[in-house]
Every structure is written in structure tokens, then in C-alpha cells.
PDB file of C-alpha atoms and ligand atoms in Angstrom:
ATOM      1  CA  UNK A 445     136.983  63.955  47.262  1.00  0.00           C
ATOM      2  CA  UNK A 446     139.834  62.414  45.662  1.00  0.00           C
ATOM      3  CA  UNK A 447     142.125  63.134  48.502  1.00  0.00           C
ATOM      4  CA  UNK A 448     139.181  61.316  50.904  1.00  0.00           C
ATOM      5  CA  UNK A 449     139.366  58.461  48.787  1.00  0.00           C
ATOM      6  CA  UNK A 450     143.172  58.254  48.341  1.00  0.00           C
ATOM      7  CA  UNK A 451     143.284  58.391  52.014  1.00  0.00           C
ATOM      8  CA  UNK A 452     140.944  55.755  52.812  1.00  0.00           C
ATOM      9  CA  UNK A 453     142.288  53.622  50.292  1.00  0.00           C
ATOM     10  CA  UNK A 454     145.659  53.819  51.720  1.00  0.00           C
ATOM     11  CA  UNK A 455     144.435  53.157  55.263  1.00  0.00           C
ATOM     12  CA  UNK A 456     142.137  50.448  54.083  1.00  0.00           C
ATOM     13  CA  UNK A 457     145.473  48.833  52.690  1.00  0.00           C
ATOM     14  CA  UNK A 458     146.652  48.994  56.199  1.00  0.00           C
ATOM     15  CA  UNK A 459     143.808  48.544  58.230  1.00  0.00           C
ATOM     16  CA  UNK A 460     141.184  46.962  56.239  1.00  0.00           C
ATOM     17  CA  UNK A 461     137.685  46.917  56.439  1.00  0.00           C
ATOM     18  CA  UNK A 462     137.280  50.744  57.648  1.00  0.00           C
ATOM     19  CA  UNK A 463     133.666  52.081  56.369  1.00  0.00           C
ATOM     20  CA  UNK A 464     131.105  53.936  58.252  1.00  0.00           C
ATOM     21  CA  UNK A 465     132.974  57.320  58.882  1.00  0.00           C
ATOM     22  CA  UNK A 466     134.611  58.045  55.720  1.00  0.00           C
ATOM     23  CA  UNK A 467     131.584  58.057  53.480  1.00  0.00           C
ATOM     24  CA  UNK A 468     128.010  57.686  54.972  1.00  0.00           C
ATOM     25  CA  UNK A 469     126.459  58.034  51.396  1.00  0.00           C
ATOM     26  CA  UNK A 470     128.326  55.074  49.663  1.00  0.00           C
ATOM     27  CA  UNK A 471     129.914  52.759  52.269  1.00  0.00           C
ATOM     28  CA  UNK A 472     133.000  51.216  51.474  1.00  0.00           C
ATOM     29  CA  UNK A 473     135.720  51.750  49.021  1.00  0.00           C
ATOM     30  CA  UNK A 474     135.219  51.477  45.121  1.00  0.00           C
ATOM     31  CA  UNK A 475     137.762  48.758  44.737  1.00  0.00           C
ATOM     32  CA  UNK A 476     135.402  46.694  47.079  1.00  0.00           C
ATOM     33  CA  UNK A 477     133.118  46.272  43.620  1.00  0.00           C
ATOM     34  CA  UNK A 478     136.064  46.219  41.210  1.00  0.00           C
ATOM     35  CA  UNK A 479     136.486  42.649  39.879  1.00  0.00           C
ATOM     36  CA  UNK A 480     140.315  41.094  39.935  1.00  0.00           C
ATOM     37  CA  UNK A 481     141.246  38.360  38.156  1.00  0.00           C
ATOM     38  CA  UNK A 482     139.842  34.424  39.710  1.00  0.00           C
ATOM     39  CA  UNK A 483     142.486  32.278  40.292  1.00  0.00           C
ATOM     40  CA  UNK A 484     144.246  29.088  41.991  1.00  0.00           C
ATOM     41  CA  UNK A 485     146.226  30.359  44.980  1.00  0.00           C
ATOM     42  CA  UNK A 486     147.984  27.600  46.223  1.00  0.00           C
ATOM     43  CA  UNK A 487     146.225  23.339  46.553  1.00  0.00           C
ATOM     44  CA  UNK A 488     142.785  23.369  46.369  1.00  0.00           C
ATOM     45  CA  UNK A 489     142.090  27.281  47.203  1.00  0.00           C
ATOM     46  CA  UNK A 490     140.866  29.573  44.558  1.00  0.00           C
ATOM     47  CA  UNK A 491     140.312  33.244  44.933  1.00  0.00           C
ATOM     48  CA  UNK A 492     137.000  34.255  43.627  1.00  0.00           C
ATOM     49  CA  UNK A 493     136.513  37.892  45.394  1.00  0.00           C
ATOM     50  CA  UNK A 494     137.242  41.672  43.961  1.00  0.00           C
ATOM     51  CA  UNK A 495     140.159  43.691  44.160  1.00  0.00           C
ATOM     52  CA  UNK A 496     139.308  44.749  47.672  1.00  0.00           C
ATOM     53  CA  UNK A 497     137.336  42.142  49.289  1.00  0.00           C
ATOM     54  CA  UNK A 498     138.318  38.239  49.739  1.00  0.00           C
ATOM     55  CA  UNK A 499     136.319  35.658  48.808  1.00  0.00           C
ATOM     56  CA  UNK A 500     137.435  32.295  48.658  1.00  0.00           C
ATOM     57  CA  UNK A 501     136.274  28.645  47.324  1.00  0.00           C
ATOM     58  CA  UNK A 502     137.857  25.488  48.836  1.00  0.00           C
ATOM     59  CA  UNK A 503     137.275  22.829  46.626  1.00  0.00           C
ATOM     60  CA  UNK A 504     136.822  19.096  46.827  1.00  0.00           C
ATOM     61  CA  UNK A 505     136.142  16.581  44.287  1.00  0.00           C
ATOM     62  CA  UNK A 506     133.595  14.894  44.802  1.00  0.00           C
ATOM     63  CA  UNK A 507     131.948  16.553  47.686  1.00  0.00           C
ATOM     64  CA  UNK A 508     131.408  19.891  46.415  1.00  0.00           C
ATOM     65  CA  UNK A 509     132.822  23.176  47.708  1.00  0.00           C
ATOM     66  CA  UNK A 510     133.269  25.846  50.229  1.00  0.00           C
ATOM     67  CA  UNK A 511     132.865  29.653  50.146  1.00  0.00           C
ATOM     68  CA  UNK A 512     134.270  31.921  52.397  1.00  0.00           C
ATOM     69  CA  UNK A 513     132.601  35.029  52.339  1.00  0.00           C
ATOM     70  CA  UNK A 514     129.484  36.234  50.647  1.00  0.00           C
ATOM     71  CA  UNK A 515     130.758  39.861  50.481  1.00  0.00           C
ATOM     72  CA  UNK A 516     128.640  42.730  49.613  1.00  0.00           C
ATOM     73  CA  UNK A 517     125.011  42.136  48.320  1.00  0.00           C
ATOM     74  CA  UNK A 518     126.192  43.165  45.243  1.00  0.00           C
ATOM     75  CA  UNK A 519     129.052  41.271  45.151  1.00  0.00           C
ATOM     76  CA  UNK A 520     127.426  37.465  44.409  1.00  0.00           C
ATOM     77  CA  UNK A 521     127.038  37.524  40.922  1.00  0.00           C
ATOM     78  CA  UNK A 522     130.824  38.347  40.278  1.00  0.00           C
ATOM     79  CA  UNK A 523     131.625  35.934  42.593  1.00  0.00           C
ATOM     80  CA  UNK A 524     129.523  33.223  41.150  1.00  0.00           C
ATOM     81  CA  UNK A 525     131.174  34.592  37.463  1.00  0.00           C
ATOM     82  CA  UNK A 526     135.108  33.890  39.175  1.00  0.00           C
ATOM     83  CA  UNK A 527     133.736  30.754  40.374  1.00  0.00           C
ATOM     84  CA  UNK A 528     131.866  29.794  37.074  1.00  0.00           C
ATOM     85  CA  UNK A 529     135.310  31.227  34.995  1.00  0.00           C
ATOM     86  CA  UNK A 530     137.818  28.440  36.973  1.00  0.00           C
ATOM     87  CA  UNK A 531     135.349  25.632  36.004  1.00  0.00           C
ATOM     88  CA  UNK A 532     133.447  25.142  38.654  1.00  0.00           C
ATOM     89  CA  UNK A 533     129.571  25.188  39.816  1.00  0.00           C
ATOM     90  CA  UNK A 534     128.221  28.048  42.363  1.00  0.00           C
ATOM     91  CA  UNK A 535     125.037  25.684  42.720  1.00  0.00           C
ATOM     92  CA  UNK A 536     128.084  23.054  44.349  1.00  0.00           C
ATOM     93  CA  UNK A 537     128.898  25.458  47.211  1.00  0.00           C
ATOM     94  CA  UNK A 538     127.694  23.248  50.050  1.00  0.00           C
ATOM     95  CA  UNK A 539     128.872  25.553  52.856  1.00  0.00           C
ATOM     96  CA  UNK A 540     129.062  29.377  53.367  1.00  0.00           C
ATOM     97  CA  UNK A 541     131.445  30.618  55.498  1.00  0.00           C
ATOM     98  CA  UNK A 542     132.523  34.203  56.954  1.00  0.00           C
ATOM     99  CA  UNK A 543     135.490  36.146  58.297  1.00  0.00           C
ATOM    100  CA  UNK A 544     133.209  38.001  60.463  1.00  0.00           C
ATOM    101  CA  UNK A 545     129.813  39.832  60.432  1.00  0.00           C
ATOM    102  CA  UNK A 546     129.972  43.425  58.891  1.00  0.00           C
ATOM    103  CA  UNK A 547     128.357  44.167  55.788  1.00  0.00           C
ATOM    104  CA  UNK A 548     131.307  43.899  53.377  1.00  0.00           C
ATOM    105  CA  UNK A 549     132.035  40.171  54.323  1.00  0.00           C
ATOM    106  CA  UNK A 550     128.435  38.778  54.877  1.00  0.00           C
ATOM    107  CA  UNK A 551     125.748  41.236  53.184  1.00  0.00           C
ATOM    108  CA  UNK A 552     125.451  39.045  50.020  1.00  0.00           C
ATOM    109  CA  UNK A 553     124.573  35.491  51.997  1.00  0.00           C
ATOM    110  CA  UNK A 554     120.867  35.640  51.438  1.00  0.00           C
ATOM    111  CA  UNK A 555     121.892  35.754  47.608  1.00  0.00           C
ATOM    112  CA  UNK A 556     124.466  32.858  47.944  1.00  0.00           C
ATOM    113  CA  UNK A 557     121.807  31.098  50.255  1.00  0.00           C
ATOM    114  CA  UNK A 558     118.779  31.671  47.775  1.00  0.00           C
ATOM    115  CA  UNK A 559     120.970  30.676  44.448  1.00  0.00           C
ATOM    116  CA  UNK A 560     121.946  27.305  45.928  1.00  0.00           C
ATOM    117  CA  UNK A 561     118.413  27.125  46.087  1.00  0.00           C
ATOM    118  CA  UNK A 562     119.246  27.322  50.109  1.00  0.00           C
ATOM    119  CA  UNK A 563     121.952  24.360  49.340  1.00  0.00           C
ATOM    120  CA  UNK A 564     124.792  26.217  51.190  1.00  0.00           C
ATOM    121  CA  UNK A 565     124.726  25.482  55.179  1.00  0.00           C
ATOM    122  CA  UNK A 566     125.464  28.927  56.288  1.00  0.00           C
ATOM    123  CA  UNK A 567     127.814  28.507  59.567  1.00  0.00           C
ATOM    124  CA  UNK A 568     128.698  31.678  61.917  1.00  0.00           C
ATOM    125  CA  UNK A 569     131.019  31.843  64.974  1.00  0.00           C
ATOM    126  CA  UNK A 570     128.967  32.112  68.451  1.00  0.00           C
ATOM    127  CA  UNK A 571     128.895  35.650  69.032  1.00  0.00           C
ATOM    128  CA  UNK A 572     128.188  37.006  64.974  1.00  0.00           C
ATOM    129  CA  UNK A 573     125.120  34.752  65.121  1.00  0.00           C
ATOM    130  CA  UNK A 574     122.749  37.383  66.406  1.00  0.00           C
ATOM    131  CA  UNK A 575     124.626  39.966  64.325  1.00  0.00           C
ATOM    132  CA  UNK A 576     124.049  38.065  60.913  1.00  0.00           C
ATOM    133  CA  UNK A 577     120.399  36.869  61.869  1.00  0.00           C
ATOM    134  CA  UNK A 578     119.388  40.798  62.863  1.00  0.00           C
ATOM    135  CA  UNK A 579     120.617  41.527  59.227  1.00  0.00           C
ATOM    136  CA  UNK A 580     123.586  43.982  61.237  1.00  0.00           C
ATOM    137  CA  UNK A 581     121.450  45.161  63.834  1.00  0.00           C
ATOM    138  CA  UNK A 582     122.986  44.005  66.284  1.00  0.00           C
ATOM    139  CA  UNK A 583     125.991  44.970  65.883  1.00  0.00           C
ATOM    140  CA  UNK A 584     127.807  46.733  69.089  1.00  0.00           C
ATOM    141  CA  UNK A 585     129.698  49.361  66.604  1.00  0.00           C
ATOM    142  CA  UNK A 586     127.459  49.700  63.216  1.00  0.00           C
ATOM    143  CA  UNK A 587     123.788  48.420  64.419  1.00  0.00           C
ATOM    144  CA  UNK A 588     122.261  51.663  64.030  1.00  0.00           C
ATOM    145  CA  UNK A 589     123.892  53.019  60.979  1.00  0.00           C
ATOM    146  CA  UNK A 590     120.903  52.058  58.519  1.00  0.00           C
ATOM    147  CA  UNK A 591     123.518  52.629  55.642  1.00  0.00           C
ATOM    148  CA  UNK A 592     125.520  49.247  56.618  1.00  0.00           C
ATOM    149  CA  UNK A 593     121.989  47.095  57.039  1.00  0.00           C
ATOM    150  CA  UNK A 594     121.778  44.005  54.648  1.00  0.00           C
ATOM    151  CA  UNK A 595     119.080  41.028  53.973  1.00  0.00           C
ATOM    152  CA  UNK A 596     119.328  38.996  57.709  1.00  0.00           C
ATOM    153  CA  UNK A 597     119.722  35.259  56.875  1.00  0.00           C
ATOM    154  CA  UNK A 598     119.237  32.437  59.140  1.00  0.00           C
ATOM    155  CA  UNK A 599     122.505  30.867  60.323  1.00  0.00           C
ATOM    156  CA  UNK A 600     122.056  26.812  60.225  1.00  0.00           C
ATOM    157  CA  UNK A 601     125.289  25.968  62.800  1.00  0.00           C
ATOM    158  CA  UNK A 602     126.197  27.695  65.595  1.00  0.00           C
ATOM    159  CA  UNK A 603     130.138  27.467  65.630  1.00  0.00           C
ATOM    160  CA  UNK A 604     132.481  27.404  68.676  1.00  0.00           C
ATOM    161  CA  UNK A 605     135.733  28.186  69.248  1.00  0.00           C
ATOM    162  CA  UNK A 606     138.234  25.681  67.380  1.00  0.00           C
ATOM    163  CA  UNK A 607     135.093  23.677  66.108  1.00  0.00           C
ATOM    164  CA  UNK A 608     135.692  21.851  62.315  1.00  0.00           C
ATOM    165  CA  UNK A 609     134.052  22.111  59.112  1.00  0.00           C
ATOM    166  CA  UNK A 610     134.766  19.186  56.935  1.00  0.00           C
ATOM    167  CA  UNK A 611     133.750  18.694  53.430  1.00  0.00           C
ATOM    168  CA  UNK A 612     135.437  15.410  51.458  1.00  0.00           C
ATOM    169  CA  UNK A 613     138.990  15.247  52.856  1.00  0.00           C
ATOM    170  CA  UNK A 614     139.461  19.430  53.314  1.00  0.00           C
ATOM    171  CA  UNK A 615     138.998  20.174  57.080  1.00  0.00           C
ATOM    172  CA  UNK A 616     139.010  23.717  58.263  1.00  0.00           C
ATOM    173  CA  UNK A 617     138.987  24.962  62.035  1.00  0.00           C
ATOM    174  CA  UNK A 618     137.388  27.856  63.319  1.00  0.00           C
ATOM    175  CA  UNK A 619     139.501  30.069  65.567  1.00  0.00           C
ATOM    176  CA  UNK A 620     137.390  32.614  67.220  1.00  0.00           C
ATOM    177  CA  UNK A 621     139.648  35.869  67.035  1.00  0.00           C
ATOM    178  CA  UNK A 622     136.890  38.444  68.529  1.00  0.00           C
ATOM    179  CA  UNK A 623     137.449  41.918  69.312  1.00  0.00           C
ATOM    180  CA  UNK A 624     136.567  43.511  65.324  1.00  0.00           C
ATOM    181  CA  UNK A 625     133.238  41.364  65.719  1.00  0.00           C
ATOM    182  CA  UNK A 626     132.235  39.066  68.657  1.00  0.00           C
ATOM    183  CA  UNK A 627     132.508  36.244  66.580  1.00  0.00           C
ATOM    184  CA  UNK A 628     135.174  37.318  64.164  1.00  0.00           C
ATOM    185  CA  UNK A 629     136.593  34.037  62.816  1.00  0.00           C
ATOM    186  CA  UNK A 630     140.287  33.156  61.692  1.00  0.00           C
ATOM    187  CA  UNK A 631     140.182  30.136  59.336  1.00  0.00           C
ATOM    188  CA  UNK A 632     142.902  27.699  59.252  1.00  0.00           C
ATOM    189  CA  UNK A 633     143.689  24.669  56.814  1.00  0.00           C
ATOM    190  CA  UNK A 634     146.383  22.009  55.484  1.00  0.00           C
ATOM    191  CA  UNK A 635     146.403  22.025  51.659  1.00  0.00           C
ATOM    192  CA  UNK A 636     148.726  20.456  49.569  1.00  0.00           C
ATOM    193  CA  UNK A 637     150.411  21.350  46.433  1.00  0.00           C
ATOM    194  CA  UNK A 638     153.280  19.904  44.725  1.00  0.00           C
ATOM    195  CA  UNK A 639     153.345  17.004  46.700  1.00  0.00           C
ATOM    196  CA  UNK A 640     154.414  19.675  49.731  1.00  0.00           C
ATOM    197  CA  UNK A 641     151.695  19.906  52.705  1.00  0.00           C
ATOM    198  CA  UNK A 642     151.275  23.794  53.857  1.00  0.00           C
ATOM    199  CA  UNK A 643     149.353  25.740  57.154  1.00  0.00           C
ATOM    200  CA  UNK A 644     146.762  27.970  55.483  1.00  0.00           C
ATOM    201  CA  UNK A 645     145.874  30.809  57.655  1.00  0.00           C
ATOM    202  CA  UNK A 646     143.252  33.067  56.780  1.00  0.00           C
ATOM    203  CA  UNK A 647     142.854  35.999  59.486  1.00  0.00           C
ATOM    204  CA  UNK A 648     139.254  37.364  60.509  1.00  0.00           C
ATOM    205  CA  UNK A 649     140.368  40.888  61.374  1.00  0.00           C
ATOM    206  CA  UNK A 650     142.589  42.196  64.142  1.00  0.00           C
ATOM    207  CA  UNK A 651     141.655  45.347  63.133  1.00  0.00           C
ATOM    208  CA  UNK A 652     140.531  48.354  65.551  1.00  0.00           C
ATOM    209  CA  UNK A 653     138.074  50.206  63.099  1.00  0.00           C
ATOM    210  CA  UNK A 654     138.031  53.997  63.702  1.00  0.00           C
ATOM    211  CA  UNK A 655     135.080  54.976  66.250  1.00  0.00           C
ATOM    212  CA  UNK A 656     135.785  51.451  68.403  1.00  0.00           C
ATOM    213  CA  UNK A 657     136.065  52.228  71.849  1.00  0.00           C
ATOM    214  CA  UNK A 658     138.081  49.746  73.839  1.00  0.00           C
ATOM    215  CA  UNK A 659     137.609  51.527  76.817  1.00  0.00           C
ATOM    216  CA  UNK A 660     134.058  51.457  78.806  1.00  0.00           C
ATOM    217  CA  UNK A 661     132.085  50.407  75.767  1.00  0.00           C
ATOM    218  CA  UNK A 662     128.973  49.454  77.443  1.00  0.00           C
ATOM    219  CA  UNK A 663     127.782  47.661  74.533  1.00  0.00           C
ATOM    220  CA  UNK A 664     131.250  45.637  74.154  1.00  0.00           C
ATOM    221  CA  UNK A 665     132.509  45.830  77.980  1.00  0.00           C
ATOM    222  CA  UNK A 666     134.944  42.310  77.185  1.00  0.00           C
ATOM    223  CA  UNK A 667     136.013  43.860  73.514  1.00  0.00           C
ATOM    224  CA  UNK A 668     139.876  44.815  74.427  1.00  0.00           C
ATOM    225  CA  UNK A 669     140.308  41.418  76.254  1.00  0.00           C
ATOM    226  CA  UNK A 670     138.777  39.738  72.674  1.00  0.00           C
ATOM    227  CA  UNK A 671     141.449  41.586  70.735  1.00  0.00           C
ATOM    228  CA  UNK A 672     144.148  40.461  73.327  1.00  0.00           C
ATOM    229  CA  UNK A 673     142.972  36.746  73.316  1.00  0.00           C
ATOM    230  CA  UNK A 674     142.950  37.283  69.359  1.00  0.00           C
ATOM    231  CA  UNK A 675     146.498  38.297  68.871  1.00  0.00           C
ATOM    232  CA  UNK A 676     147.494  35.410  71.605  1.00  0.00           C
ATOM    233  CA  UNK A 677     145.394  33.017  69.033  1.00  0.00           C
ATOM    234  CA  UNK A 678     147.353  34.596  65.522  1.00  0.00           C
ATOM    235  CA  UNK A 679     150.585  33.886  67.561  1.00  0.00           C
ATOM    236  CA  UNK A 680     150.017  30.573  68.396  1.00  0.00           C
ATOM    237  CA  UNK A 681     148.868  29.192  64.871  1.00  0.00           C
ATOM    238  CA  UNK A 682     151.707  27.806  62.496  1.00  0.00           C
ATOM    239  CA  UNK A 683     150.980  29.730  59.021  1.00  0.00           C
ATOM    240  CA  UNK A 684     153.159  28.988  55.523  1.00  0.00           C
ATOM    241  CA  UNK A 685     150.298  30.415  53.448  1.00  0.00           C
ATOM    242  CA  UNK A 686     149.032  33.970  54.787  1.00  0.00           C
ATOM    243  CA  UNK A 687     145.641  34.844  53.636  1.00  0.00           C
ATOM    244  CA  UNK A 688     142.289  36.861  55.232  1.00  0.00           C
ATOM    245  CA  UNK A 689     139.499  38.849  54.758  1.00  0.00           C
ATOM    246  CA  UNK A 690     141.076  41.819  52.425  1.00  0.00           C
ATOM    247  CA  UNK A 691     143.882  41.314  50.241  1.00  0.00           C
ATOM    248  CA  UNK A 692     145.292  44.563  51.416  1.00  0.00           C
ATOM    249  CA  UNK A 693     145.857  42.300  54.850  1.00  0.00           C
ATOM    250  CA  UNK A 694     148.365  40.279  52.946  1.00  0.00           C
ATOM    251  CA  UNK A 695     149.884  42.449  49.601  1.00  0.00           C
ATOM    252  CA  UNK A 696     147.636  40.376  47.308  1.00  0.00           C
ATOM    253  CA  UNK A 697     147.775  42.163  44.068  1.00  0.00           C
ATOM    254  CA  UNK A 698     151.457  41.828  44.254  1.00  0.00           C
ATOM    255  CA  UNK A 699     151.767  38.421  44.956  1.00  0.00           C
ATOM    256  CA  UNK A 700     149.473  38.182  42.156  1.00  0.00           C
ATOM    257  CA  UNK A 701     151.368  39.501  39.940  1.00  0.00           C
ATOM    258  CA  UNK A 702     154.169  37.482  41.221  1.00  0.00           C
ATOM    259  CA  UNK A 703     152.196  34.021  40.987  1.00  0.00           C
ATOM    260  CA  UNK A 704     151.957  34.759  37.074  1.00  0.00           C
ATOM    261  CA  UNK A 705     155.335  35.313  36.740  1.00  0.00           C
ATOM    262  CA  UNK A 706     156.575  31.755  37.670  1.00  0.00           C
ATOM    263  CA  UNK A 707     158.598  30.618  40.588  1.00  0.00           C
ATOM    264  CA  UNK A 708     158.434  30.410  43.997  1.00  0.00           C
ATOM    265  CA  UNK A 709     154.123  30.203  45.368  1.00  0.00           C
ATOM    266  CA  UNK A 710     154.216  34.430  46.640  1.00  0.00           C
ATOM    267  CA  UNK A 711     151.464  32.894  48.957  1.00  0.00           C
ATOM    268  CA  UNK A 712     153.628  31.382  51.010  1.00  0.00           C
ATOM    269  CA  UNK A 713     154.794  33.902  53.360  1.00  0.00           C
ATOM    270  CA  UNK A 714     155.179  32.677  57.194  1.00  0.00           C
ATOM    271  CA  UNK A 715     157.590  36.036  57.607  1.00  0.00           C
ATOM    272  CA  UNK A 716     154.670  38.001  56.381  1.00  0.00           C
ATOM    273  CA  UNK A 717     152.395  36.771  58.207  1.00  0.00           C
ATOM    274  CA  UNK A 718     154.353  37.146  61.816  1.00  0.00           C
ATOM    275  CA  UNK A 719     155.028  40.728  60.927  1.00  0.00           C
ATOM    276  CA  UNK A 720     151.432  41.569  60.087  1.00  0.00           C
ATOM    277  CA  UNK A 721     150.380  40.409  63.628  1.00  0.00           C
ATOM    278  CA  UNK A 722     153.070  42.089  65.275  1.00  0.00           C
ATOM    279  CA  UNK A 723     152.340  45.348  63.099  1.00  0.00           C
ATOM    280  CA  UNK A 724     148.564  44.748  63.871  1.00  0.00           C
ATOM    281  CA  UNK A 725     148.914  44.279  67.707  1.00  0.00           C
ATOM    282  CA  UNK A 726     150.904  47.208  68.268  1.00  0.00           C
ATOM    283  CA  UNK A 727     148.434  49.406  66.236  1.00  0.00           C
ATOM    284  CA  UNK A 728     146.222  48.113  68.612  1.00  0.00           C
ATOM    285  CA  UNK A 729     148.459  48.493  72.008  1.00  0.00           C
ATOM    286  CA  UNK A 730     148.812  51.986  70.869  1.00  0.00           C
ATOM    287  CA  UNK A 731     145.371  52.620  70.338  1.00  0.00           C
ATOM    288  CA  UNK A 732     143.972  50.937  73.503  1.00  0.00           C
ATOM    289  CA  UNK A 733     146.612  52.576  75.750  1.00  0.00           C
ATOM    290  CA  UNK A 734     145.872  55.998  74.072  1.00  0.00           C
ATOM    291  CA  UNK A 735     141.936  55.480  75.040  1.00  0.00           C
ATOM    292  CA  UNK A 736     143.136  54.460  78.853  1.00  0.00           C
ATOM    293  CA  UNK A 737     145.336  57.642  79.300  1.00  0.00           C
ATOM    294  CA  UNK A 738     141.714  60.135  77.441  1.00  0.00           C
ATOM    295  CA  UNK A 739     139.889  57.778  79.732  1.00  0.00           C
ATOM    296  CA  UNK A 740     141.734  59.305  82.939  1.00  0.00           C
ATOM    297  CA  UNK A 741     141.939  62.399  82.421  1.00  0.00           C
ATOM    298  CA  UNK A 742     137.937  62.802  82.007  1.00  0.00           C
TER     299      UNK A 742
HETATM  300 ZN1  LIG B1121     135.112  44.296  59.489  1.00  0.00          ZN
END
């Protein structure tokens, strides 16, 4: 047991958002529920999520705010706690947001939807839409895994690729990063802090989950083109502040740690960034060419 869960915490560290294989019974991995510490990252982006899973709130002033990712269904009320502990009002969350639609990122909308007394305009990337409506059904990879099922909400906008959400003066774009999910989303933003203006990335997942098939998945026939198009997409945005779905994408216990000891914003990491894409498109070269060469010799 212990040795199952040292090992998937370790490879969720590296790979994020792994799940359905390691442990049917309880999906996920217990720092997913364990609360961290709400705080100002860097201009007007606050981290309001658990150890394990990112969830962020881009504030305005007058306008009210926006929350990237609803997590797990159990996850809103800590999340509404973080947001309540900085200061700020859940019931002012005036858009939800996700990184993409699997359970740990998007289970606990209905919550976030029904305590904004359905305030929050929940908008989803073309291509999670169907996933997030069927409540995971639909989902090429996890659909029929009742274990990863959650409360199916009603998406109010349809996004597109490099569409923009604007609330007050914050504008994010939507960068449609498929291949994880269909309509996995990378987030970017300009926020400024110090009187210095930054690119905020926050990647969707360029993950290959264990189980994917890249080759001849009939339910996915397009997915190892998506993940291709993806990494081409991660290359091509500029990124100062490196953020995403997990923490574990971008060391963010230790920059943590680092923030509170003065200095130098540990956020800011453009060199971190380029090396996790690298990193994460040759773990998926390697996987996708080992999948072509099984694929022959059947
Ligand atoms: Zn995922």
C-alpha cells in the first residue's frame, strides 16, 4: 500500500493527474484533499486549491472574480475557505473556468455553480463540453469508469480556440491544448506586479495518462495529432510566470516556500517552463513511438 502510494505520488509529481488505474476504490491521490496554505502568487492571482490540485482566483476590483477550477466535489468548501481566508467573497466568482474535463479539475462545478446561487458563467473549451454536460460520460478514456462520474452541469459558453474571457481590465485567452481531453485548455494572462507587466501561463495538461492509446483509438482517432498541435501551442506562447493544473507541473510547494522567504517572485520561471514542455513532449514522443512500433508487430 504504502509503496502504491509513494509511487503514484512520485509519478503524479511528474505526470500529474494519473487516477483510474492505481486505485479503483478511492480515485486520486490523498494530497488531492489535503489543504495548502491560500495565497497571492504574483498581481492579481491567488492560489486557493490543495496541496495537489490547482485552483486559482483572478481578481478584479470592481467586477468580481474568476475561478479556475472547481476541483473535486469535495473540494469547494476548502476552496471557498482559501478564498474567504485572503478577503475575498466566493458569492463574487462571476466566472468558472477549467483546465480540462476529468473529475479532479471539474467534479465540484455544480457546487461552485449552486453556491453562487448559479452566479458563476461556467465556460468549457469546444470539445470538454459534452464531457462536462454528460457529468464524465463521455469521456473517450474514463466514461465508463463509474468511480470517476461527478454531478453533470450545464456549460453556459461554448469556447473556441484562442477565444477571451474578460472580467474588469483582466483578460484571459483560451488556448485549446487537446490530446489529455478534447478540449483541454491552457490559460494565458498579463498581470502586473511591482509596476513590472508578466506572461502568465497556466498549462491544461500535456500529459499522456497511463491506459491512453495514441495509436488506433477508435474513440479518439485525431488524439496524437491534439497532443502534437498542443506542444506546437506551449512552444509558441511567451511565459514569465509558469503555472497549471497541479502544482507538481510547476514545483509549487517549493516555490512556496521560497515566496515566504523574500526575494526574487519563485513564480517567475520562463526556464522552467521551456524545460517542462520539452520534458513533457518527449515523454510523449517516447510513448507514442513505443505504441507505433507494439502497433506493428500485431
Ligand atoms: Zn487530467
Amino acid at each position: 500500500m504504502l509503496t502504491r502510494l509513494m509511487l503514484f505520488g512520485s509519478s503524479l509529481a511528474l505526470a500529474g493527474c494519473l487516477f483510474a488505474q492505481v486505485n479503483a476504490q478511492a480515485p486520486g491521490s490523498p494530497d488531492w484533499s489535503e489543504p495548502f496554505p491560500a495565497h497571492r502568487m504574483i498581481g492579481n492571482i491567488y492560489y486557493v486549491g490543495s496541496r495537489g490540485l490547482a485552483s486559482y482566483l483572478i481578481t478584479t476590483p470592481n467586477a468580481g472574480h474568476i475561478l479556475i477550477n472547481s476541483n473535486l466535489k469535495t473540494s469547494v468548501p476548502m476552496i471557498r475557505q482559501n478564498i474567504e481566508k485572503l478577503g475575498f467573497h466566493f458569492n463574487d466568482i462571476r466566472i468558472l473556468l477549467i483546465s480540462h474535463a476529468h473529475f479532479d479539475h471539474d467534479a465540484g462545478s455544480a457546487e461552485v455553480k449552486k453556491l453562487t446561487g448559479n452566479g458563476a458563467v461556467y465556460m468549457v473549451m469546444e470539445g470538454d463540453v459534452d464531457v462536462v454536460e454528460s457529468g464524465g460520460r463521455s469521456d473517450f478514456q474514463y466514461g465508463d469508469d463509474a468511480t470517476l462520474l461527478y454531478p453533470a452541469v450545464k456549460v453556459n459558453e461554448v469556447l473556441h480556440d484562442g477565444n477571451e474571457v474578460r472580467l474588469g481590465d483582466t483578460v484571459l485567452t483560451a488556448h485549446k491544448t487537446a490530446g489529455h481531453t478534447r478540449g483541454c485548455t491552457t490559460w494565458t494572462l498579463k498581470v502586473t506586479d511591482a509596476g513590472k507587466t508578466y506572461d502568465v501561463v497556466i498549462v491544461g495538461s500535456p500529459n499522456v495518462n497511463p491506459g491512453y492509446k495514441l495509436v488506433n483509438n477508435a474513440r479518439y482517432p485525431e488524439i496524437a495529432d491534439d497532443y502534437a498541435r498542443g506542444f506546437r501551442v506551449l512552444q509558441s506562447l511567451p511565459c514569465d510566470v509558469f503555472l497549471g493544473a497541479h502544482g507538481g507541473y510547476y514545483g509549487m510547494e517549493a516555490k512556496y516556500a521560497k515566496l515566504n522567504g523574500g526575494g526574487a517572485n519563485p513564480y517567475i520561471d520562463p526556464k522552467g517552463y521551456k524545460d517542462y514542455v520539452a520534458d513533457r513532449e518527449q515523454a510523449f514522443l517516447t510513448e507514442l513511438q513505443k505504441q507505433k512500433e507494439a502497433a506493428k508487430k500485431q
